[in-house]
Tab-separated table of C-alpha atoms in Angstrom:
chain	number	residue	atom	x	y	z
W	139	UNK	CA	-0.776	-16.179	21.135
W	140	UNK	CA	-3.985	-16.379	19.693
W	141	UNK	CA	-6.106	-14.461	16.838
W	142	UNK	CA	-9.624	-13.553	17.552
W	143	UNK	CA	-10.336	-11.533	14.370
W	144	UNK	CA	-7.743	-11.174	11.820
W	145	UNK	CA	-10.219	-8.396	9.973
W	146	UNK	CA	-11.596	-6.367	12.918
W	147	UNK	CA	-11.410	-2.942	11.157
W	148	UNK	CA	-10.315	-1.608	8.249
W	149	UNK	CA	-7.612	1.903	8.854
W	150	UNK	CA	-7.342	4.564	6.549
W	151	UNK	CA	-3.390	5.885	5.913
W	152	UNK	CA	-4.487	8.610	7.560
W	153	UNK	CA	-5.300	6.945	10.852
W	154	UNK	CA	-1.598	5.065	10.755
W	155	UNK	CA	-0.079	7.833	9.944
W	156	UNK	CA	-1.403	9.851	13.182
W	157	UNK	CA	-0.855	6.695	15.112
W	158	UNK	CA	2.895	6.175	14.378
W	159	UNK	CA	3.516	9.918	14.108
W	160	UNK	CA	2.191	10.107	18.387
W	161	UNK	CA	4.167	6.877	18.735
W	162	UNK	CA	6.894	8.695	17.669
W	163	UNK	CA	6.732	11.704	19.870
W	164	UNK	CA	6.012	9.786	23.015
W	165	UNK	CA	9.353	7.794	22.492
W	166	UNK	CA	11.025	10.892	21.670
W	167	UNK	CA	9.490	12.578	24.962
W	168	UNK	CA	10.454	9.539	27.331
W	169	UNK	CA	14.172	9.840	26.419
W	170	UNK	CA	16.765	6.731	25.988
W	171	UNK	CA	15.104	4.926	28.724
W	172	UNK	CA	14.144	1.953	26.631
W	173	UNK	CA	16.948	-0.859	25.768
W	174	UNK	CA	17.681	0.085	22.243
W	175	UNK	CA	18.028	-4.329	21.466
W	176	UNK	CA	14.818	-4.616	21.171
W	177	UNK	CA	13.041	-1.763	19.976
W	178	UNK	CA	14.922	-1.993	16.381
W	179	UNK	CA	12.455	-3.794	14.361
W	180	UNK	CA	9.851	-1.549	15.582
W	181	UNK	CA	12.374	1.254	14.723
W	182	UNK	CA	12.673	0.532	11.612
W	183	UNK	CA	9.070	-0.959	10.429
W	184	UNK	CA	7.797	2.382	12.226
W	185	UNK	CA	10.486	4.613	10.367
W	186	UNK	CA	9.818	2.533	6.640
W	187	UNK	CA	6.564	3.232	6.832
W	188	UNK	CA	6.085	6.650	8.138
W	189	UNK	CA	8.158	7.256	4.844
W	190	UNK	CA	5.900	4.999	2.752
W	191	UNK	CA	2.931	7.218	4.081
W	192	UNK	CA	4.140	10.872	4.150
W	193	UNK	CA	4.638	10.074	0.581
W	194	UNK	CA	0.034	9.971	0.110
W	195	UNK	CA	-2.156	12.717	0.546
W	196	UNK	CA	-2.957	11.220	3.725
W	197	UNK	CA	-0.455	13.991	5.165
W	198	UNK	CA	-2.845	16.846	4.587
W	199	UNK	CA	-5.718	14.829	5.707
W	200	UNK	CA	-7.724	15.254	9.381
W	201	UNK	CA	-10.275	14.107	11.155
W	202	UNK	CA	-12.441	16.549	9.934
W	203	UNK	CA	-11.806	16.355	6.719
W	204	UNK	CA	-11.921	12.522	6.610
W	205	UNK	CA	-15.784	12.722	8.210
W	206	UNK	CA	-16.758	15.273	5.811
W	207	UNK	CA	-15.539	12.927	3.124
W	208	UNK	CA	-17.508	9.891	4.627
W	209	UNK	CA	-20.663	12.120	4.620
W	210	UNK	CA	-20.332	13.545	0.889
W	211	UNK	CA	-19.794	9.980	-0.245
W	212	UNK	CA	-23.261	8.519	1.137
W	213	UNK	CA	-25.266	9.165	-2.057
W	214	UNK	CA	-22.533	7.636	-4.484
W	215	UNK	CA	-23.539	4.303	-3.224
W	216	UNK	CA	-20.411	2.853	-2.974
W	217	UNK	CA	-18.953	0.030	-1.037
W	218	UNK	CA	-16.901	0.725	2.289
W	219	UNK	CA	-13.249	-0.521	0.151
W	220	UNK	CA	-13.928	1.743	-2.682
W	221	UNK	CA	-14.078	4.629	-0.320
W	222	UNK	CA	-11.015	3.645	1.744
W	223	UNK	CA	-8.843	3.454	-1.726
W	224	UNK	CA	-10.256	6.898	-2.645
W	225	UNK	CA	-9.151	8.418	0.607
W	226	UNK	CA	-6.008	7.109	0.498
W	227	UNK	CA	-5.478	7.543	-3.312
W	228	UNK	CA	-6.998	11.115	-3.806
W	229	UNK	CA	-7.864	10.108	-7.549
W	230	UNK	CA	-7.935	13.172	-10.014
W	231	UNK	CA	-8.596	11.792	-13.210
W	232	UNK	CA	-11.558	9.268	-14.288
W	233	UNK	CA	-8.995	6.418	-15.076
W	234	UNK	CA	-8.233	6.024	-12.089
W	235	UNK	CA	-11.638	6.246	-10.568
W	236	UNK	CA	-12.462	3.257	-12.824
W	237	UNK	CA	-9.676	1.197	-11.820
W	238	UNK	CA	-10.614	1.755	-8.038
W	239	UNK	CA	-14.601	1.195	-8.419
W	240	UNK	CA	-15.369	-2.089	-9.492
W	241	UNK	CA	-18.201	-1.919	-12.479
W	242	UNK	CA	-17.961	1.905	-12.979
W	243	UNK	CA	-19.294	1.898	-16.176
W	244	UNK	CA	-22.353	-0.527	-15.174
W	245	UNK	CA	-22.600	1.645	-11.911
W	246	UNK	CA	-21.668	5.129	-12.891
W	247	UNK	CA	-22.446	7.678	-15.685
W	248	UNK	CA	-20.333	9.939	-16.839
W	249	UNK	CA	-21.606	12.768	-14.965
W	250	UNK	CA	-21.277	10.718	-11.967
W	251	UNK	CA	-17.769	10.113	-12.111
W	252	UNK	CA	-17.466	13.993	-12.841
W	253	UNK	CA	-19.238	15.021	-9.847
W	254	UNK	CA	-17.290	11.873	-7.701
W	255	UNK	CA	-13.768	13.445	-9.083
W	256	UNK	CA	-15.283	16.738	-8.171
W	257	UNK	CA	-16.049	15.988	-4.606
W	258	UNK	CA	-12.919	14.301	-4.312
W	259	UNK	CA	-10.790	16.644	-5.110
W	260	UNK	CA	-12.393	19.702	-3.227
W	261	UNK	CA	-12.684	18.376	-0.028
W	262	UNK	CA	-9.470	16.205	0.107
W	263	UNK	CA	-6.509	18.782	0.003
W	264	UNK	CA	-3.840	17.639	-2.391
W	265	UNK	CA	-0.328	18.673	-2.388
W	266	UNK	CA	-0.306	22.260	-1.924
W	267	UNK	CA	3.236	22.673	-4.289
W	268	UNK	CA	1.467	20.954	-7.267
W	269	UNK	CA	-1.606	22.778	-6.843
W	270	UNK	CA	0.126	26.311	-6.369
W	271	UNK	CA	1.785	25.633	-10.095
W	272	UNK	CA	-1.451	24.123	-11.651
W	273	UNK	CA	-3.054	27.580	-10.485
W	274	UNK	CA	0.068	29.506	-11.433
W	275	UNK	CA	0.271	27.472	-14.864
W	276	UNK	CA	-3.691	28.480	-14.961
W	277	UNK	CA	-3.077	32.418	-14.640
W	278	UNK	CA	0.128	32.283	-16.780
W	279	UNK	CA	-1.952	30.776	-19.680
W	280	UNK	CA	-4.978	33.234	-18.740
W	281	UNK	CA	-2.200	35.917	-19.230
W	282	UNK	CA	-1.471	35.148	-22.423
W	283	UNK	CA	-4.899	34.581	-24.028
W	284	UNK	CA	-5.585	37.914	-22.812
W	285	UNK	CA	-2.680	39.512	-24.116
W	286	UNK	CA	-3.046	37.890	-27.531
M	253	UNK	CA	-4.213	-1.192	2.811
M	254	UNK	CA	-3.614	-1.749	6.550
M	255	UNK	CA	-6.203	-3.605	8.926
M	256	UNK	CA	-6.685	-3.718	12.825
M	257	UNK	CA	-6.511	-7.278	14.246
M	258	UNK	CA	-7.666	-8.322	17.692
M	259	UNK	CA	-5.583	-10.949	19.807
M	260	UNK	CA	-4.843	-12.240	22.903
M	261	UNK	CA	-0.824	-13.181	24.141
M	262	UNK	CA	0.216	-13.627	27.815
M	263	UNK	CA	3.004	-11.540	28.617
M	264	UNK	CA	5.538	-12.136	30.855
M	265	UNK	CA	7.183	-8.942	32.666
M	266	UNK	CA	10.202	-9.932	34.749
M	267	UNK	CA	10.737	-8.692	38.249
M	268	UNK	CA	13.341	-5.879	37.725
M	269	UNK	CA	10.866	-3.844	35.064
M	270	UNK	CA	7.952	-4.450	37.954
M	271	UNK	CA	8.410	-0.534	38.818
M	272	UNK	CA	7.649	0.312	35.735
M	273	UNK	CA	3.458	0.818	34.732
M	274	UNK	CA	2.091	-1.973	33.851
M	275	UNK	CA	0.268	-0.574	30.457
M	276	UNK	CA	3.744	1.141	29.202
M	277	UNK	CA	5.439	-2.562	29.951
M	278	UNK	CA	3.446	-4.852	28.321
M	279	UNK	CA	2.750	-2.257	25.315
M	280	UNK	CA	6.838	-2.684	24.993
M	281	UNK	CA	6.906	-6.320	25.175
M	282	UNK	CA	4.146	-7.051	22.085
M	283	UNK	CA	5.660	-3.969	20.051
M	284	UNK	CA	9.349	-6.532	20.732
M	285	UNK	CA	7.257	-9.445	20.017
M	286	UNK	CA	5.191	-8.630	17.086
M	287	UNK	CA	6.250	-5.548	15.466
M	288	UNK	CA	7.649	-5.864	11.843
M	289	UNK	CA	7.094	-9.328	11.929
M	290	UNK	CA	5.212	-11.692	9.891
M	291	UNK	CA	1.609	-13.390	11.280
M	292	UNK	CA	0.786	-16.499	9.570
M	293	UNK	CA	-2.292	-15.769	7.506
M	294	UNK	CA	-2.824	-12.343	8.891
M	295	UNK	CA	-0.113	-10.120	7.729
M	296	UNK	CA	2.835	-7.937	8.371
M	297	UNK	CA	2.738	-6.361	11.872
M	298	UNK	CA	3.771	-2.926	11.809
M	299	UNK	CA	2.515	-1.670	15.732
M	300	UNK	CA	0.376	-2.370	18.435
M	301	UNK	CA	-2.873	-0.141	18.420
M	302	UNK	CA	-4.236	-0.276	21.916
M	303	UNK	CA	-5.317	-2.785	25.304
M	304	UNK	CA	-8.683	-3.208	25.006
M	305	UNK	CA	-8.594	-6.159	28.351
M	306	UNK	CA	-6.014	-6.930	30.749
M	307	UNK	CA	-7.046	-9.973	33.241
M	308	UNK	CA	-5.504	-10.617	36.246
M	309	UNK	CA	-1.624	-10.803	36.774
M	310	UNK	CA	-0.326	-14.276	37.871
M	311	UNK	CA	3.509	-14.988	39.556
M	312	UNK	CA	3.910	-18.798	38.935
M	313	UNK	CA	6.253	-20.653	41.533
M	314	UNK	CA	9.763	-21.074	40.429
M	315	UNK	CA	9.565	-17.626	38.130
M	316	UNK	CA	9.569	-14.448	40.046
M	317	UNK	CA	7.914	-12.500	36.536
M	318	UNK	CA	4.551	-11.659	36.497
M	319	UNK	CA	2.321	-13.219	33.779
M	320	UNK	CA	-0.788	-11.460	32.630
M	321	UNK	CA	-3.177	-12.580	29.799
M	322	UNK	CA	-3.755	-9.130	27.140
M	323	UNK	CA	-6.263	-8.728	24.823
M	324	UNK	CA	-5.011	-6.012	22.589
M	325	UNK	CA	-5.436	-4.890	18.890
M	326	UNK	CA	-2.923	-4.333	16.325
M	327	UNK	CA	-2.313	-2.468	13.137
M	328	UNK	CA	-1.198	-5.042	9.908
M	329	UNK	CA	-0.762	-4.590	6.833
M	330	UNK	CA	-2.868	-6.477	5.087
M	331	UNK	CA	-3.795	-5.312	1.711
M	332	UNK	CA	-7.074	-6.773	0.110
M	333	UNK	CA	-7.866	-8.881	-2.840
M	334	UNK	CA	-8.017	-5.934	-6.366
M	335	UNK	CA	-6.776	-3.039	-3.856
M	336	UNK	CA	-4.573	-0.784	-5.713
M	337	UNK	CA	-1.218	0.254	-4.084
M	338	UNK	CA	1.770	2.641	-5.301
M	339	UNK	CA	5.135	1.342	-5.242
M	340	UNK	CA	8.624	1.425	-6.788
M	341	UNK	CA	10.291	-0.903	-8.965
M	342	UNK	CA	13.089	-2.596	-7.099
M	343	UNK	CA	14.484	-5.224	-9.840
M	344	UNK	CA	13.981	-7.050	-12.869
M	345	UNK	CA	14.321	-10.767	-13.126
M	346	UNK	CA	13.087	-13.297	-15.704
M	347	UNK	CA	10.475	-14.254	-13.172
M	348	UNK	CA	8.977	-10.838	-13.355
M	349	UNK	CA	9.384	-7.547	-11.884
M	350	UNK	CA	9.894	-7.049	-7.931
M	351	UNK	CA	8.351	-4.276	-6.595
M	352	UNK	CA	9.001	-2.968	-2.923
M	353	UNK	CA	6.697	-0.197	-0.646
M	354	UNK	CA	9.438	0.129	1.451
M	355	UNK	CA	8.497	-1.481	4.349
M	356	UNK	CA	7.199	-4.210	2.190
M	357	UNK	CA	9.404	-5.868	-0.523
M	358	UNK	CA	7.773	-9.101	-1.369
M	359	UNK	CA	5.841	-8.184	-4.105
M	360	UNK	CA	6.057	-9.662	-7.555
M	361	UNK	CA	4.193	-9.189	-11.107
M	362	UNK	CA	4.595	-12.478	-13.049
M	363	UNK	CA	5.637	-11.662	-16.482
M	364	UNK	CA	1.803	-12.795	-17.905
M	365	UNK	CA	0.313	-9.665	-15.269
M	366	UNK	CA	2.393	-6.976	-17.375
M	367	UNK	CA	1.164	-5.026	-19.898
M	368	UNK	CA	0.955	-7.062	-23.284
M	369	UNK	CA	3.465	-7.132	-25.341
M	370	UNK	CA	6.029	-7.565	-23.021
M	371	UNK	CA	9.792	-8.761	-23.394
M	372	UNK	CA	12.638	-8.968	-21.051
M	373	UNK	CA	15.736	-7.252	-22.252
M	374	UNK	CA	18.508	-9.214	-21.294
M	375	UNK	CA	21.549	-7.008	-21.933
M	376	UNK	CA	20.072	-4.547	-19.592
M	377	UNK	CA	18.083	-6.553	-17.027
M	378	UNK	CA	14.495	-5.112	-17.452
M	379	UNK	CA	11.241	-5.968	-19.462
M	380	UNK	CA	10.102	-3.750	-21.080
M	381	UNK	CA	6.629	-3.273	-22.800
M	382	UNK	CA	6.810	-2.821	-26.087
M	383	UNK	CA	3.770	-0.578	-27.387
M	384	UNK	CA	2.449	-0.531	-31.097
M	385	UNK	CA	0.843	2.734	-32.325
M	386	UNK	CA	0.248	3.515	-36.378
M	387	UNK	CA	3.586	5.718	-35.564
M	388	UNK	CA	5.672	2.459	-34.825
M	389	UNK	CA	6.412	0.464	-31.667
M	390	UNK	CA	7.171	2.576	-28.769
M	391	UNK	CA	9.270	0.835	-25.953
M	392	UNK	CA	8.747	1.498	-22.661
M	393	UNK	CA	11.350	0.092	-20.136
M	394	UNK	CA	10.368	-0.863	-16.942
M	395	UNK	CA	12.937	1.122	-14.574
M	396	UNK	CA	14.393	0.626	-11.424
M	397	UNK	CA	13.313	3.284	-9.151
M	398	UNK	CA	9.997	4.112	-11.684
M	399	UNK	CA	6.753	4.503	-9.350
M	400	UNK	CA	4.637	2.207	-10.689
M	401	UNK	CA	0.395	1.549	-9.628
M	402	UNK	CA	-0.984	-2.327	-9.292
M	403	UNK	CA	-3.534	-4.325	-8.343
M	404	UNK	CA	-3.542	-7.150	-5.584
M	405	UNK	CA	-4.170	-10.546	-7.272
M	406	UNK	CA	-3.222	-13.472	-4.697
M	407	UNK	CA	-1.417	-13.839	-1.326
M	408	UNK	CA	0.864	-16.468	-0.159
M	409	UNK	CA	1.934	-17.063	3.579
M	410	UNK	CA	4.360	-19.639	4.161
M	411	UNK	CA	4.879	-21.280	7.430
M	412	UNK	CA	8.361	-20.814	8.463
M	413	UNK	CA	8.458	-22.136	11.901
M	414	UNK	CA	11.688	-24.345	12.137
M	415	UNK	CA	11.099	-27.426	11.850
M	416	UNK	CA	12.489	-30.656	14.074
M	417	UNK	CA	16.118	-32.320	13.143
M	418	UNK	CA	15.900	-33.996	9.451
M	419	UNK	CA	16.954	-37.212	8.526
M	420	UNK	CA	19.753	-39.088	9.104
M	421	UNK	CA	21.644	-38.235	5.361
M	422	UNK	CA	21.098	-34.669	5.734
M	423	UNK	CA	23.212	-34.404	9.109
M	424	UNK	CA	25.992	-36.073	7.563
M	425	UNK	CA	26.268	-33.247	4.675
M	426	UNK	CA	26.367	-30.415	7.034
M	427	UNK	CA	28.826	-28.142	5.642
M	428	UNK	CA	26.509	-28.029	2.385
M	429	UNK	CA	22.894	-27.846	3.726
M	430	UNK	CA	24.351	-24.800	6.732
M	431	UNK	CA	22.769	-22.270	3.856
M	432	UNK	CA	18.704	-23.229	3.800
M	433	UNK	CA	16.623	-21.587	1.367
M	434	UNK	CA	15.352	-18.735	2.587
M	435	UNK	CA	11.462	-18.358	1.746
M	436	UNK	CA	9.304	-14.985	2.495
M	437	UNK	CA	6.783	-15.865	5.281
M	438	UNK	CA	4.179	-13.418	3.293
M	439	UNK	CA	4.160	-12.903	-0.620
M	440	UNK	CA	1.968	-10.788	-2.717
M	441	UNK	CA	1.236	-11.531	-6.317
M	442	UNK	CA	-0.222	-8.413	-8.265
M	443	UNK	CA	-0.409	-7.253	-11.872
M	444	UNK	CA	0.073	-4.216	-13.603
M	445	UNK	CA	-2.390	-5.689	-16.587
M	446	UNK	CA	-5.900	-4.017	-16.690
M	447	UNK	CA	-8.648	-5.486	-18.670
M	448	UNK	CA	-10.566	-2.479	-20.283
M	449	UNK	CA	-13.590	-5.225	-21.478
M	450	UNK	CA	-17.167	-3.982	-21.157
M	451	UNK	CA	-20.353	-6.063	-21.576
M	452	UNK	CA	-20.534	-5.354	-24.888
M	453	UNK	CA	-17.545	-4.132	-27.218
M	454	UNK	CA	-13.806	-4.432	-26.662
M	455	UNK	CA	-12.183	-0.838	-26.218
M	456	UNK	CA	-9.523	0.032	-28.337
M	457	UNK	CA	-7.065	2.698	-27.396
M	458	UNK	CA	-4.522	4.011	-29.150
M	459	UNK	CA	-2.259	7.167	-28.042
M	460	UNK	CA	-2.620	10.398	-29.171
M	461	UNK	CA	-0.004	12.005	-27.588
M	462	UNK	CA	3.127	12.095	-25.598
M	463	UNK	CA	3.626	15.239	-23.468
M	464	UNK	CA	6.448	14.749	-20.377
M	465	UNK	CA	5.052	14.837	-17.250
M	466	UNK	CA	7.224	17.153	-15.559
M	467	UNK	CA	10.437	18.773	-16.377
M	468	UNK	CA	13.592	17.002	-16.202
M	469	UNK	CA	12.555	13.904	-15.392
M	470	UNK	CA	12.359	11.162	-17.791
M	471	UNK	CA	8.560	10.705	-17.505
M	472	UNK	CA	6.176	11.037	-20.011
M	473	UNK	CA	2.206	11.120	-19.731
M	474	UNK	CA	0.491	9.053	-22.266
M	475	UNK	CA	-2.708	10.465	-23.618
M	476	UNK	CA	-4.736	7.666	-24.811
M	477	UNK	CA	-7.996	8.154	-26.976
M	478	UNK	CA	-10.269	5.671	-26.942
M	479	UNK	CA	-11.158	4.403	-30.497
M	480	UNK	CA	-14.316	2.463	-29.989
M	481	UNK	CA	-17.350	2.653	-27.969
M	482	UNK	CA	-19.927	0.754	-29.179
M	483	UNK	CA	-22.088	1.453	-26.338
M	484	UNK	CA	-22.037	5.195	-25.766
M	485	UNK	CA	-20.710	5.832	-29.759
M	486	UNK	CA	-18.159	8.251	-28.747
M	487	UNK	CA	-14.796	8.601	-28.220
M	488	UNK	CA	-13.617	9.782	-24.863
M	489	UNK	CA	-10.245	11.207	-23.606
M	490	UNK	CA	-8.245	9.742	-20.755
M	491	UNK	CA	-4.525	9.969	-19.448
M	492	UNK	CA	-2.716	8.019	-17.700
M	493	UNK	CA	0.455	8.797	-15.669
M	494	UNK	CA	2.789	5.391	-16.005
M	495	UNK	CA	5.957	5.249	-14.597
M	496	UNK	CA	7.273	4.698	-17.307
M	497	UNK	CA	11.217	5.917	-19.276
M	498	UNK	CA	10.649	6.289	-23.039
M	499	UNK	CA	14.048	6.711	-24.822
């Protein structure tokens, strides 16, 4: 066996999440045709880390979404790894933008990192539970300032 | 986190699986041969992408399988040098903490990559960082089961091929030696220890305060001012979310 290029392409979550997710439906389509002896490690390293991803916001990602992403991000000037880790991460706070750009504070202002968390978090759909209670939380607290 | 990696394997497909297409045979074979298995110097193998070549198919005398070279590229995980990952705490030793992604488990932060001041508890097996406000220390344990956010610092593959019979005093102590050490083929070294140093000033945080993070659980969010900014002159307000147990 021999490597040509051990660092052809970089893959977003997203993308191994779609690919083992049709892996998985084509095995389950062809039925128990395969010898079982074999197939475990891919079993289980398929199975590990479908659970590994499903956990990211990569679940609620698609292709669409993804190339709008690529597209917003041109002007921020950053470099093709810090995008990948804020796809996969979906940052919401400017800690953890600064832990994921190297330099921020050389590279980015403050109103720069605002507008970066800002395009991050509109076009990349978080989990809709959480954000269902943040709004809820939102109109509850709205509520009471306007009873008071 | 995960890369795409071109290479090239013959594969051999014996006679009785010849009915079967050729694509949907050898994709089966590499997926047998590679998949959640470790590559020396490339990474952890998790599945085979696509075929991007497949030459000629050759039946060599005295082995009625057919043998056809593949180009093909798979997916491996193969995290990069300061990438940040998620993962859970899956023990405490005095060697550090072991962390695990689930389908990855190697992964240890030496004690010097956790957050300073750090001491390992020995009664109940974890370290725990022990933070210093004007309040009074706070300690937070390191968990098992706690989510916890790093950074990538080194990677270490180890060849484990077997190697040829050892020496002649070895084969006399057989009963003893039947365990070998078992060493992971692909180690990652990270740290949980972030350097907040700018150009200029050193910035100090200290926490202002302690809400829980979400009900029930044991989690608390640390709001952390920061103290000093020499260069912009003000103080600014961050959180952050450890996965941390405060008792």
């Amino acid at each position: 066996m021999e490597v040509k290029d051990a660092n052809a392409a970089l893959l977003s979550n997203f993308e191994v999440y779609q690919l083992l997710t049709d892996l998985k439906q084509q095995r389950k389509e062809s039925g128990k045709t395969k010898q079982s002896s074999g197939q475990q490690n891919l079993n289980t390293i398929m199975y590990e880390t479908l659970k590994y991803i499903s956990k990211t916001p990569c679940r609620y990602q698609s292709p669409e979404i993804v190339r709008e992403f690529l597209v917003a991000m041109k002007d921020h000037k950053l470099t093709k790894a810090e995008k990948l880790q804020l796809l996969n991460h979906r940052p919401v706070t400017a800690v953890e933008i600064q832990l994921m750009v190297e330099e921020s504070e050389e590279r980015l202002t403050e109103e720069q990192i605002e507008s970066l968390l800002q395009t991050v978090t509109t076009i990349l759909p978080g989990d809709p539970e959480e954000q269902h209670r943040d709004s809820a939380m939102a109109t509850e607290d709205k509520a009471a300032t306007d009873v008071v | 986190m995960f890369v795409l990696v071109e290479m090239t394997d013959t594969v051999r497909i014996p006679p009785w699986q010849f009915e079967r297409k050729l694509n949907e045979s050898i994709a089966e074979e590499l997926n047998k041969k590679l998949a959640n298995k470790v590559v020396y110097n490339v990474g952890l193998c998790i599945c085979l992408y696509d075929i991007t070549k497949l030459e000629d198919s050759y039946i060599f005398p005295g082995d009625g399988a057919s043998h056809t070279k593949v180009h093909f590229r798979y997916v491996v995980f193969h995290p990069f040098l300061d990438e940040i990952l998620i993962g859970q705490i899956k023990s405490c030793s005095q060697d550090g903490v072991h962390v695990s992604i689930g389908f990855f488990d190697d992964i240890v932060i030496p004690p010097e990559s956790l957050q300073q001041p750090a001491k390992f508890d020995e009664a109940e097996q974890v370290w725990v960082w022990e933070y210093e406000t004007e309040e009074g220390a706070h300690d937070l344990y390191m968990d098992i089961g706690e989510e916890i956010r790093f950074r990538v610092v080194d990677e270490t593959f180890v060849d484990t091929s077997p190697t040829g019979p050892s020496s002649a005093e070895a084969s006399t102590s057989n009963a003893t030696e039947e365990v070998q050490k078992k060493e992971a083929p692909y180690t990652l070294v990270v740290t949980m220890c972030i350097n907040f140093y700018s150009l200029v000033s050193v910035v100090v945080y200290s926490v202002s305060e302690i809400a829980p993070l979400s009900q029930g659980t044991d989690c608390f969010k640390l709001t952390m001012k920061q103290s000093q900014n020499e260069r912009s002159g003000k103080g600014e307000k961050q959180s952050f979310s450890c996965g941390c147990s405060v008792f």
